[in-house]
Each structure stands twice: as structure tokens, then as C-alpha cells.
Tab-separated table of C-alpha atoms in Angstrom:
chain	number	residue	atom	x	y	z
A	1	UNK	CA	25.605	34.326	80.058
A	2	UNK	CA	25.155	32.964	76.666
A	3	UNK	CA	21.317	32.105	76.467
A	4	UNK	CA	19.765	34.885	74.291
A	5	UNK	CA	16.629	34.422	76.336
A	6	UNK	CA	18.116	35.319	79.539
A	7	UNK	CA	20.073	38.263	77.835
A	8	UNK	CA	16.701	39.683	76.419
A	9	UNK	CA	14.547	38.917	79.551
A	10	UNK	CA	16.980	40.285	82.007
A	11	UNK	CA	17.297	43.320	79.624
A	12	UNK	CA	13.429	43.669	80.004
A	13	UNK	CA	13.440	43.330	83.700
A	14	UNK	CA	16.154	45.834	84.059
A	15	UNK	CA	14.219	48.303	81.887
A	16	UNK	CA	11.351	47.549	84.125
A	17	UNK	CA	13.325	48.171	87.280
A	18	UNK	CA	14.626	51.469	85.963
A	19	UNK	CA	11.315	52.621	84.701
A	20	UNK	CA	9.694	51.652	88.394
A	21	UNK	CA	12.567	53.551	90.026
A	22	UNK	CA	12.336	56.613	88.152
A	23	UNK	CA	8.297	56.469	88.303
A	24	UNK	CA	8.317	55.910	91.993
A	25	UNK	CA	10.708	58.970	91.922
A	26	UNK	CA	8.880	61.332	89.798
A	27	UNK	CA	5.496	60.098	91.629
A	28	UNK	CA	6.941	60.981	95.045
A	29	UNK	CA	8.415	64.310	93.893
A	30	UNK	CA	5.098	65.036	92.542
A	31	UNK	CA	3.505	64.201	95.809
A	32	UNK	CA	5.856	66.144	97.792
A	33	UNK	CA	5.085	69.145	95.409
A	34	UNK	CA	1.381	68.696	95.668
A	35	UNK	CA	1.623	68.374	99.236
A	36	UNK	CA	3.612	71.588	100.010
A	37	UNK	CA	1.185	73.470	97.896
A	38	UNK	CA	-1.649	71.928	99.668
A	39	UNK	CA	0.100	72.961	102.729
A	40	UNK	CA	0.550	76.414	101.625
A	41	UNK	CA	-2.918	76.981	100.699
A	42	UNK	CA	-4.078	75.387	103.770
A	43	UNK	CA	-2.026	77.785	105.909
A	44	UNK	CA	-3.404	80.908	103.719
A	45	UNK	CA	-7.204	79.577	104.330
A	46	UNK	CA	-6.507	78.932	108.183
A	47	UNK	CA	-5.158	82.519	108.562
A	48	UNK	CA	-8.103	83.894	106.739
A	49	UNK	CA	-10.307	81.651	108.785
A	50	UNK	CA	-8.548	82.403	112.034
A	51	UNK	CA	-9.132	86.238	111.288
A	52	UNK	CA	-12.744	85.752	110.704
A	53	UNK	CA	-13.391	83.613	113.994
A	54	UNK	CA	-11.339	86.245	115.751
A	55	UNK	CA	-13.522	88.884	115.022
A	56	UNK	CA	-16.815	86.852	115.736
A	57	UNK	CA	-15.680	85.260	119.233
A	58	UNK	CA	-16.561	87.108	122.304
A	59	UNK	CA	-13.495	88.743	124.101
A	60	UNK	CA	-11.101	87.067	126.477
A	61	UNK	CA	-12.964	88.669	129.392
A	62	UNK	CA	-16.178	86.817	128.221
A	63	UNK	CA	-17.518	83.798	130.180
A	64	UNK	CA	-15.931	80.890	129.112
A	65	UNK	CA	-19.409	79.004	128.579
A	66	UNK	CA	-20.107	81.829	125.951
A	67	UNK	CA	-16.471	81.540	124.267
A	68	UNK	CA	-16.901	77.662	124.405
A	69	UNK	CA	-20.464	77.684	122.636
A	70	UNK	CA	-19.142	80.395	119.918
A	71	UNK	CA	-16.046	78.482	119.086
A	72	UNK	CA	-18.019	75.192	118.833
A	73	UNK	CA	-20.889	77.053	116.428
A	74	UNK	CA	-17.829	77.844	114.029
A	75	UNK	CA	-16.493	74.481	114.054
A	76	UNK	CA	-20.113	73.205	112.980
A	77	UNK	CA	-20.357	76.017	110.313
A	78	UNK	CA	-16.762	75.367	108.959
A	79	UNK	CA	-16.816	71.800	109.235
A	80	UNK	CA	-13.592	71.880	110.594
A	81	UNK	CA	-12.170	70.896	114.025
A	82	UNK	CA	-11.304	73.689	116.260
A	83	UNK	CA	-9.843	74.460	119.593
A	84	UNK	CA	-9.373	77.531	121.716
A	85	UNK	CA	-6.686	78.120	124.249
A	86	UNK	CA	-6.861	80.930	126.827
A	87	UNK	CA	-3.390	83.353	127.202
A	88	UNK	CA	-2.032	80.811	129.892
A	89	UNK	CA	-2.333	77.997	127.365
A	90	UNK	CA	-5.546	76.195	129.249
A	91	UNK	CA	-8.111	74.826	126.681
A	92	UNK	CA	-11.228	76.696	126.571
A	93	UNK	CA	-13.101	74.482	124.099
A	94	UNK	CA	-12.341	71.706	121.738
A	95	UNK	CA	-14.198	69.949	118.695
A	96	UNK	CA	-15.289	66.358	119.602
A	97	UNK	CA	-13.195	65.123	116.606
A	98	UNK	CA	-10.078	67.177	117.549
A	99	UNK	CA	-10.580	66.213	121.365
A	100	UNK	CA	-10.889	62.470	120.374
A	101	UNK	CA	-7.653	62.699	118.495
A	102	UNK	CA	-5.787	64.418	120.961
A	103	UNK	CA	-6.846	61.959	123.677
A	104	UNK	CA	-5.432	58.950	121.660
A	105	UNK	CA	-2.294	60.527	120.828
A	106	UNK	CA	-1.818	62.529	123.818
A	107	UNK	CA	-1.003	65.857	121.613
A	108	UNK	CA	-2.095	67.884	118.904
A	109	UNK	CA	-2.340	66.063	115.464
A	110	UNK	CA	0.696	67.091	113.374
A	111	UNK	CA	-1.665	68.840	110.809
A	112	UNK	CA	-3.121	71.039	113.565
A	113	UNK	CA	-2.057	74.666	112.976
A	114	UNK	CA	-1.922	77.052	116.028
A	115	UNK	CA	-3.049	80.596	115.227
A	116	UNK	CA	-2.369	83.284	118.100
A	117	UNK	CA	-5.143	85.914	118.502
A	118	UNK	CA	-4.390	89.449	119.375
A	119	UNK	CA	-5.774	89.080	122.679
A	120	UNK	CA	-3.414	86.473	123.802
A	121	UNK	CA	-5.494	83.514	123.048
A	122	UNK	CA	-4.722	80.641	120.397
A	123	UNK	CA	-6.696	78.805	117.882
A	124	UNK	CA	-6.139	75.779	116.759
A	125	UNK	CA	-7.398	74.420	113.401
A	126	UNK	CA	-6.913	70.617	112.173
A	127	UNK	CA	-6.922	69.703	108.684
A	128	UNK	CA	-8.091	66.500	108.248
A	129	UNK	CA	-6.671	63.985	105.622
A	130	UNK	CA	-8.055	62.735	102.285
A	131	UNK	CA	-9.230	59.841	103.647
A	132	UNK	CA	-11.865	61.898	106.037
A	133	UNK	CA	-12.758	63.799	103.053
A	134	UNK	CA	-13.776	60.738	101.074
A	135	UNK	CA	-15.664	59.413	104.254
A	136	UNK	CA	-12.778	57.206	105.266
A	137	UNK	CA	-12.799	57.008	109.022
A	138	UNK	CA	-11.288	54.549	111.482
A	139	UNK	CA	-14.081	53.103	113.965
A	140	UNK	CA	-12.640	52.462	117.570
A	141	UNK	CA	-14.333	51.730	120.871
A	142	UNK	CA	-13.734	54.335	123.556
A	143	UNK	CA	-13.017	53.430	127.235
A	144	UNK	CA	-16.863	53.293	127.957
A	145	UNK	CA	-17.538	50.353	125.150
A	146	UNK	CA	-18.976	53.117	122.590
A	147	UNK	CA	-17.726	53.106	119.145
A	148	UNK	CA	-16.587	56.171	117.781
A	149	UNK	CA	-15.172	57.118	114.161
A	150	UNK	CA	-12.041	58.990	113.953
A	151	UNK	CA	-10.848	60.433	110.459
A	152	UNK	CA	-7.776	59.157	109.259
A	153	UNK	CA	-4.717	60.824	108.441
A	154	UNK	CA	-3.575	61.858	105.176
A	155	UNK	CA	-0.967	60.185	102.977
A	156	UNK	CA	-0.744	58.198	99.813
A	157	UNK	CA	-4.122	56.414	99.165
A	158	UNK	CA	-2.779	52.904	99.042
A	159	UNK	CA	-4.261	49.761	100.605
A	160	UNK	CA	-5.867	50.925	103.976
A	161	UNK	CA	-3.552	48.490	105.957
A	162	UNK	CA	-0.313	50.084	104.798
A	163	UNK	CA	0.934	53.283	105.976
A	164	UNK	CA	1.310	55.896	103.193
A	165	UNK	CA	4.787	55.765	101.732
A	166	UNK	CA	4.958	51.859	102.148
A	167	UNK	CA	2.087	51.619	99.991
A	168	UNK	CA	3.493	53.419	96.859
A	169	UNK	CA	6.660	51.093	97.208
A	170	UNK	CA	4.511	47.843	97.583
A	171	UNK	CA	2.416	48.861	94.491
A	172	UNK	CA	5.481	49.587	92.368
A	173	UNK	CA	7.169	46.135	93.417
A	174	UNK	CA	3.966	44.347	92.760
A	175	UNK	CA	3.353	45.989	89.478
A	176	UNK	CA	7.421	45.345	88.594
A	177	UNK	CA	7.036	41.527	89.470
A	178	UNK	CA	3.754	41.111	87.785
A	179	UNK	CA	5.278	42.734	84.651
A	180	UNK	CA	8.448	40.775	84.878
A	181	UNK	CA	6.608	37.287	85.345
A	182	UNK	CA	4.271	38.006	82.525
A	183	UNK	CA	7.443	38.930	80.225
A	184	UNK	CA	9.205	35.862	80.623
A	185	UNK	CA	6.880	33.240	78.702
A	186	UNK	CA	6.909	35.931	75.879
A	187	UNK	CA	10.600	35.978	75.534
A	188	UNK	CA	11.129	32.517	76.072
A	189	UNK	CA	8.770	31.610	73.397
A	190	UNK	CA	10.650	34.039	70.988
A	191	UNK	CA	14.036	32.954	71.646
A	192	UNK	CA	13.088	29.201	71.720
A	193	UNK	CA	12.034	29.625	68.098
A	194	UNK	CA	15.217	31.068	67.354
A	195	UNK	CA	17.017	28.317	68.956
A	196	UNK	CA	15.260	25.884	66.817
A	197	UNK	CA	16.037	28.100	63.880
A	198	UNK	CA	19.796	27.615	64.984
A	199	UNK	CA	19.483	24.119	65.321
A	200	UNK	CA	17.830	23.654	62.097
A	201	UNK	CA	20.649	25.774	60.454
A	202	UNK	CA	23.425	23.583	62.271
A	203	UNK	CA	21.853	20.306	61.053
A	204	UNK	CA	21.741	21.803	57.443
A	205	UNK	CA	25.294	22.741	57.576
A	206	UNK	CA	26.291	19.508	58.949
A	207	UNK	CA	25.050	17.890	55.770
A	208	UNK	CA	21.386	17.184	56.285
A	209	UNK	CA	20.233	19.072	53.213
A	210	UNK	CA	16.869	17.888	53.512
A	211	UNK	CA	16.269	19.318	56.891
A	212	UNK	CA	13.864	22.038	57.092
A	213	UNK	CA	12.819	24.428	60.195
A	214	UNK	CA	9.256	25.064	61.302
A	215	UNK	CA	8.302	28.251	59.505
A	216	UNK	CA	4.907	28.755	61.462
A	217	UNK	CA	3.548	32.215	62.484
A	218	UNK	CA	3.487	35.554	60.886
A	219	UNK	CA	6.291	37.415	62.418
A	220	UNK	CA	10.064	38.104	61.466
A	221	UNK	CA	11.150	34.953	62.731
A	222	UNK	CA	8.769	32.821	60.669
A	223	UNK	CA	9.820	34.795	57.784
A	224	UNK	CA	13.475	34.279	58.418
A	225	UNK	CA	12.566	30.519	58.681
A	226	UNK	CA	10.646	30.539	55.291
A	227	UNK	CA	13.376	32.117	53.839
A	228	UNK	CA	16.006	29.667	55.047
A	229	UNK	CA	13.322	26.883	53.875
A	230	UNK	CA	13.533	28.415	50.429
A	231	UNK	CA	17.181	28.502	50.224
A	232	UNK	CA	17.945	25.098	51.503
A	233	UNK	CA	15.415	23.663	48.973
A	234	UNK	CA	17.266	25.602	46.140
A	235	UNK	CA	20.710	24.452	47.522
A	236	UNK	CA	19.526	20.809	47.817
A	237	UNK	CA	18.232	21.128	44.373
A	238	UNK	CA	21.599	22.641	43.145
A	239	UNK	CA	23.698	19.964	44.988
A	240	UNK	CA	21.669	16.937	43.726
A	241	UNK	CA	21.685	18.471	40.352
A	242	UNK	CA	25.318	18.761	40.306
A	243	UNK	CA	25.808	15.663	41.778
A	244	UNK	CA	23.670	14.016	38.744
A	245	UNK	CA	25.541	16.185	36.266
A	246	UNK	CA	29.153	14.874	37.663
A	247	UNK	CA	27.990	11.419	37.565
A	248	UNK	CA	26.257	11.434	34.189
A	249	UNK	CA	29.385	13.474	32.714
A	250	UNK	CA	31.784	10.833	34.106
A	251	UNK	CA	29.744	8.258	32.424
A	252	UNK	CA	29.739	9.992	29.188
A	253	UNK	CA	33.600	10.797	29.409
A	254	UNK	CA	34.154	7.143	29.518
A	255	UNK	CA	33.078	6.294	25.812
A	256	UNK	CA	34.846	9.040	23.677
A	257	UNK	CA	38.006	8.573	26.071
A	258	UNK	CA	37.987	4.791	25.281
A	259	UNK	CA	37.633	5.406	21.591
A	260	UNK	CA	40.388	8.019	21.614
A	261	UNK	CA	42.551	5.737	23.564
A	262	UNK	CA	41.933	2.993	21.201
A	263	UNK	CA	42.553	5.100	18.197
A	264	UNK	CA	46.060	6.437	19.459
A	265	UNK	CA	46.953	2.929	20.206
A	266	UNK	CA	46.113	1.916	16.551
A	267	UNK	CA	47.464	4.867	15.149
A	268	UNK	CA	51.087	4.198	17.138
A	269	UNK	CA	51.040	0.488	15.495
A	270	UNK	CA	49.605	1.464	11.933
A	271	UNK	CA	52.263	0.862	9.216
A	272	UNK	CA	53.604	3.629	7.608
A	273	UNK	CA	52.734	2.202	4.168
A	274	UNK	CA	49.062	2.322	4.941
A	275	UNK	CA	48.228	6.210	4.644
A	276	UNK	CA	44.296	5.446	4.406
A	277	UNK	CA	44.153	3.780	7.644
A	278	UNK	CA	46.466	6.546	9.195
A	279	UNK	CA	44.296	8.989	7.988
A	280	UNK	CA	40.894	7.221	9.357
A	281	UNK	CA	42.438	6.962	12.556
A	282	UNK	CA	43.400	10.749	12.745
A	283	UNK	CA	39.973	11.574	11.767
A	284	UNK	CA	38.582	9.244	14.447
A	285	UNK	CA	40.887	10.914	17.167
A	286	UNK	CA	39.811	14.563	15.999
A	287	UNK	CA	35.989	13.478	16.198
A	288	UNK	CA	36.282	12.179	19.660
A	289	UNK	CA	38.123	15.308	20.725
A	290	UNK	CA	35.516	17.673	19.232
A	291	UNK	CA	33.073	15.589	21.124
A	292	UNK	CA	34.864	15.655	24.393
A	293	UNK	CA	35.221	19.456	23.905
A	294	UNK	CA	31.336	19.786	23.166
A	295	UNK	CA	30.629	17.810	26.438
A	296	UNK	CA	32.735	19.852	28.661
A	297	UNK	CA	31.189	23.120	27.320
A	298	UNK	CA	27.853	21.972	27.527
A	299	UNK	CA	28.511	20.610	31.243
A	300	UNK	CA	30.065	24.004	32.372
A	301	UNK	CA	27.297	26.109	30.777
A	302	UNK	CA	24.634	23.747	32.736
A	303	UNK	CA	26.820	24.303	35.365
A	304	UNK	CA	26.686	28.048	35.249
A	305	UNK	CA	23.218	28.493	34.344
A	306	UNK	CA	22.257	26.640	37.704
A	307	UNK	CA	24.878	28.415	39.886
A	308	UNK	CA	24.340	32.048	38.778
A	309	UNK	CA	21.376	33.942	38.364
A	310	UNK	CA	22.441	36.244	35.699
A	311	UNK	CA	25.065	35.281	33.005
A	312	UNK	CA	24.580	38.170	30.792
A	313	UNK	CA	22.519	41.559	30.871
A	314	UNK	CA	19.222	41.443	29.095
A	315	UNK	CA	18.760	43.693	25.991
A	316	UNK	CA	16.744	43.715	23.075
A	317	UNK	CA	17.090	40.606	20.820
A	318	UNK	CA	15.472	40.412	17.306
A	319	UNK	CA	14.697	36.878	17.398
A	320	UNK	CA	13.595	36.699	13.511
A	321	UNK	CA	17.373	37.917	12.806
A	322	UNK	CA	18.821	35.566	15.267
A	323	UNK	CA	16.925	32.710	13.822
A	324	UNK	CA	18.076	33.587	10.255
A	325	UNK	CA	21.435	33.567	11.072
A	326	UNK	CA	21.448	30.199	13.167
A	327	UNK	CA	19.272	28.676	10.401
A	328	UNK	CA	21.709	29.399	7.769
A	329	UNK	CA	24.247	26.972	9.232
A	330	UNK	CA	22.001	24.366	8.951
A	331	UNK	CA	20.250	25.174	5.555
A	332	UNK	CA	16.945	25.657	7.579
A	333	UNK	CA	14.046	27.708	5.854
A	334	UNK	CA	13.182	30.664	8.469
A	335	UNK	CA	10.016	32.704	8.319
A	336	UNK	CA	7.533	34.642	10.431
A	337	UNK	CA	7.191	37.915	11.998
A	338	UNK	CA	9.721	40.495	13.107
A	339	UNK	CA	9.553	40.354	16.890
A	340	UNK	CA	12.032	41.083	19.648
A	341	UNK	CA	12.171	39.996	23.364
A	342	UNK	CA	14.279	41.130	26.131
A	343	UNK	CA	16.836	38.539	26.919
A	344	UNK	CA	20.330	37.490	26.323
A	345	UNK	CA	21.371	37.177	22.945
A	346	UNK	CA	23.991	34.608	23.492
A	347	UNK	CA	21.830	32.328	25.255
A	348	UNK	CA	18.986	32.546	22.786
A	349	UNK	CA	21.472	31.626	20.027
A	350	UNK	CA	22.657	28.501	21.832
A	351	UNK	CA	19.224	27.413	22.572
A	352	UNK	CA	18.390	27.687	18.679
A	353	UNK	CA	21.407	26.243	17.804
A	354	UNK	CA	21.015	23.199	20.183
A	355	UNK	CA	16.995	22.932	18.514
A	356	UNK	CA	18.522	23.111	14.903
A	357	UNK	CA	21.437	20.437	15.971
A	358	UNK	CA	18.839	18.030	17.265
A	359	UNK	CA	16.531	18.165	14.447
A	360	UNK	CA	19.531	17.919	11.779
A	361	UNK	CA	20.512	14.678	13.799
A	362	UNK	CA	17.083	13.099	14.254
A	363	UNK	CA	15.011	14.735	12.061
A	364	UNK	CA	15.417	12.891	8.647
A	365	UNK	CA	16.826	14.007	5.319
A	366	UNK	CA	14.527	17.350	5.204
A	367	UNK	CA	16.080	20.275	6.284
A	368	UNK	CA	14.422	21.862	9.509
A	369	UNK	CA	12.151	24.713	9.122
A	370	UNK	CA	12.010	27.735	11.795
A	371	UNK	CA	8.927	30.013	12.285
A	372	UNK	CA	8.918	33.190	14.859
A	373	UNK	CA	5.320	34.060	15.774
A	374	UNK	CA	3.668	35.810	18.751
A	375	UNK	CA	0.559	34.210	20.773
A	376	UNK	CA	-0.931	36.177	23.427
A	377	UNK	CA	1.982	37.838	25.676
A	378	UNK	CA	4.586	35.151	24.298
A	379	UNK	CA	6.898	35.199	21.241
A	380	UNK	CA	7.484	31.371	20.147
A	381	UNK	CA	10.132	30.215	18.066
A	382	UNK	CA	9.321	26.778	16.552
A	383	UNK	CA	11.844	24.339	15.094
A	384	UNK	CA	10.231	21.642	13.038
A	385	UNK	CA	11.488	18.626	11.381
A	386	UNK	CA	10.334	15.185	9.408
A	387	UNK	CA	12.182	12.908	11.783
A	388	UNK	CA	10.346	9.601	13.284
A	389	UNK	CA	8.795	12.054	15.976
A	390	UNK	CA	9.017	11.518	19.906
A	391	UNK	CA	6.570	9.084	21.618
A	392	UNK	CA	4.082	10.975	23.872
A	393	UNK	CA	5.376	9.431	26.935
A	394	UNK	CA	9.022	10.712	26.350
A	395	UNK	CA	8.200	14.324	25.273
A	396	UNK	CA	9.082	15.524	29.042
A	397	UNK	CA	12.065	13.240	29.787
A	398	UNK	CA	13.992	14.060	26.808
A	399	UNK	CA	14.544	17.511	28.332
A	400	UNK	CA	16.351	15.879	31.315
A	401	UNK	CA	20.172	16.131	31.521
A	402	UNK	CA	21.903	13.192	29.617
A	403	UNK	CA	18.790	11.407	28.621
A	404	UNK	CA	18.513	10.136	25.056
A	405	UNK	CA	15.583	8.211	23.435
A	406	UNK	CA	16.112	4.345	23.134
A	407	UNK	CA	17.524	3.729	19.890
A	408	UNK	CA	19.167	7.002	19.681
A	409	UNK	CA	22.274	6.261	21.243
A	410	UNK	CA	25.812	7.294	20.560
A	411	UNK	CA	25.908	6.662	16.776
A	412	UNK	CA	23.560	9.806	16.279
A	413	UNK	CA	26.260	11.902	18.191
A	414	UNK	CA	25.485	14.358	21.220
A	415	UNK	CA	25.462	13.362	25.020
A	416	UNK	CA	21.845	14.084	25.920
A	417	UNK	CA	22.623	17.754	27.205
A	418	UNK	CA	21.286	19.735	24.097
A	419	UNK	CA	17.720	19.730	25.037
A	420	UNK	CA	18.366	20.208	28.879
A	421	UNK	CA	20.330	23.423	27.826
A	422	UNK	CA	17.483	24.671	25.851
A	423	UNK	CA	14.892	24.110	28.992
A	424	UNK	CA	17.510	25.877	31.160
A	425	UNK	CA	17.785	28.913	28.746
A	426	UNK	CA	14.275	29.077	28.294
A	427	UNK	CA	13.411	29.141	32.230
A	428	UNK	CA	16.268	32.061	32.546
A	429	UNK	CA	14.200	34.077	30.364
A	430	UNK	CA	10.779	33.110	32.319
A	431	UNK	CA	9.791	30.981	29.421
A	432	UNK	CA	9.288	27.430	28.320
A	433	UNK	CA	10.030	24.883	25.771
A	434	UNK	CA	8.134	21.743	24.948
A	435	UNK	CA	7.582	19.152	21.735
A	436	UNK	CA	4.530	18.478	20.037
A	437	UNK	CA	3.686	16.077	16.959
A	438	UNK	CA	4.082	17.781	13.642
A	439	UNK	CA	1.141	17.413	11.214
A	440	UNK	CA	2.328	15.399	8.469
A	441	UNK	CA	4.906	13.617	10.720
A	442	UNK	CA	7.886	14.746	12.650
A	443	UNK	CA	8.490	16.689	15.879
A	444	UNK	CA	7.719	20.728	16.455
A	445	UNK	CA	9.716	21.930	19.111
A	446	UNK	CA	8.475	25.188	20.478
A	447	UNK	CA	10.587	27.754	22.494
A	448	UNK	CA	8.357	30.307	24.241
A	449	UNK	CA	9.470	33.565	25.704
A	450	UNK	CA	7.524	36.578	27.248
A	451	UNK	CA	7.158	39.102	24.675
A	452	UNK	CA	8.788	41.729	26.573
A	453	UNK	CA	9.562	44.688	23.986
A	454	UNK	CA	7.168	43.641	21.579
A	455	UNK	CA	7.294	43.619	18.057
A	456	UNK	CA	9.988	45.579	16.160
A	457	UNK	CA	8.554	46.746	13.167
């Protein structure tokens, strides 16, 4: 039995069956206990009535009509079917209801109690069932055609056309079947959604990364489906990003490798008497090796930023101090407020270094400027240059991996990953980066990070 819905449904049915059996058993035991208590109370009451009636009846030697009249009077007062036998067992008097029942069955009803009297006579008391107490009586025609009512025997108050014990059993069976049939569509709907989720996971695992499952509803299955869709979307994005990264990295590796291969070939054929030519070739080889090393390093860092949620533990980082240390490498002027944020110092250094490197390459002859300031709930580090600037239509695309502005190709150095890494590092710190036009010409790159720990001084 491999289907989940069958296992769940049969479990529900089995629990219902056990519940019905236990409930029936307990109910039956309670009924029997109540019946025994009622019988005991009835016998005690019947004994008292018998003593009372014995003391009030005429003696055994009194005329039969007098004894019959007295008995029927007590039957009317007590509203209880009574009968009286003499010492030889012959019937002296019988209440009409008891006489009718005795005539139909040919014997005294099973609920009738015989009380021997002290003078040898016997008094019969018949306790009618709950149907009679509630006014429930069977209407039957006698031999003469007259319709007469007869009280019903007691028992389980089930349907009137069923015997007492069978009524209880049938009621439990009907209840069990009704709940079992009602539970099936509920269980089937739940497991059908689980099966759809299973098929979606299998399709995603088979390579259909764009496949999503139905996340409708507000229950736990919908929550699992929604979590799967979010995870699938992130995985699809990561796989696509890594695919693009690999393709672009392969493309970018070709140029330095081709130059390196050509320089090595020329170095092998360069005459020893031309030291200047050999020195230039060696410098070209070293430059290409450094470019390859930088490319590999940036590709690995970009991959780690995509794949790992946390690279370094966050700590208090003094942005002004970091900007001053990194700016000194590029002869940049650094100023602003002494502010701190919570983040990874290593990654924030790398972001500032990439911005300064970009400003040095494309920012003209003037050294870059770095300004640290706070605006609202964000600490901003702005790196400004006096270069040609970035066209408005390209200000978002320059942060894409391996994208370079037209005219800023390989002669300027770099592979187009620097600004992409800056954006990844900003997003890792719940921040952002953008570029804007600088007053007087040039570009102004702004790295914004949530204030976190606030001001240091």
C-alpha cells in the first residue's frame, strides 16, 4: 500500500472503527448498569407497594368481587398494571393492560414481578417500558375488531421498527459509515496536493529549473509549496548566474591567455643580443599573469558571494579609517564623519578598493575623492572622479558582471567584474550602490550601508 492518501484514510477509518466499538461497549455497559439499578429500585418500590396493597386488600375469605374491585382501585390509583391470584394460583383480578399483554403472549410479561402475600395469595406488578412512559404505545385490533393500545416493552430508544439492541448497533454502524465517507474527500484533497508537490519536486530535480508548484491555500502544504518555490527561484537564479559567470569568464580568459602564449613564443625566438625586447616580453608575460590572477580571484569571490550566505562574521567597521587606508593606495583625498557600521571589514575594503580602482582607470588624471557621511539611517561612502562620466542609460548596466562601457575595452584593464562585486558586497550588507553625475563633470559612485552601530564618536 504505497499511496499516502490510502494510508491516511485507512488510519482514519481504523480509528473511527475502534472508537465506535469502544463507544458501543461502554454505552452497552452503562445501559446494563443503569438497567440493573432501575431493576433494583423497581423491586424495592414494588415490595413497598405490595406491603401497602396487602394491608388494604380484603382478606382471602372475602368475596371475589370485593377483592377484584379493591385491586382495580389500587391499580387506578398507582397507575400500575396489577393482578391478583388466590392461594391455588387461580386469577382473581387483572388490570386491563396486563390482561391484554398476557393474552397476546400467553404468559406474564418478563417485567412483571410476583409478590407472595402472607395469606397465600400472590400479587403481580408489571413495570411498563420507557416507551409507555413517553406515551409510546402500539395500536392493535383485537378479535372483535376494536382498536386497543398496548404499551411497548422497554429497551434502547432506537428506531421504533427495530429491536432494542440492534438499534444501537445500527446507529453506530450508520454513524461510522457517514464519518468514513465524509473523511475520504478531505483526506484525498490533502494527499492530492502532496502528490502534486512531489511531482513538482521531481520535475525540478530532473532539470526543469523553471518549474513551480501551486502554492494556493493557507495550510502547511501551501507553506511548504511556497518555500519550495522560493528555493527553486533562488537555485534557478544561482545556476543561471554561475552559467553566465562561467561563460563570461571563459571568454575573458581567452585574451590574456592568447597574449601570454604569443609573448612566450616571441620570448623563445628573441635573440639574446636584444635585451630590451626580451625585457618587454617578460613584462608583458607578467602583466598577463597578473590579469589572469585578478580575474580568477574576482570570479571566485563572486561565486562565493552567490553561494554562501555568510563569508565573514559581522563586526563594527570604522568606515572612515578603512576609506583612509584604501585611499592612500591611490593618492585619494578622504574626508567626512567618523562613522561605523556592522559588516565584514574584508568585504567592505574590497568594495572601496574596486571603486577606487575604477576611478583611477576611468576617472581622468585627477586623483579620486572619498567622502564618508550619514543620511537618514544609512552611512554612505562616495567615491568621485573627473572622468568622462557614465551615460544615464548605462548607469545600471555597469554593475552587471563582465559589462564594460563602449570604448572602455581591454586597453583600460579589468574584466568588468569590479563594480559587479561592489553591488554583491552592498547587497550582502543589506545596502545598495549607484552612480550619479558629479557636479562639474565626472562620476560619483555612492555605496550606502545601513547605519547599524551609528557614530563612533
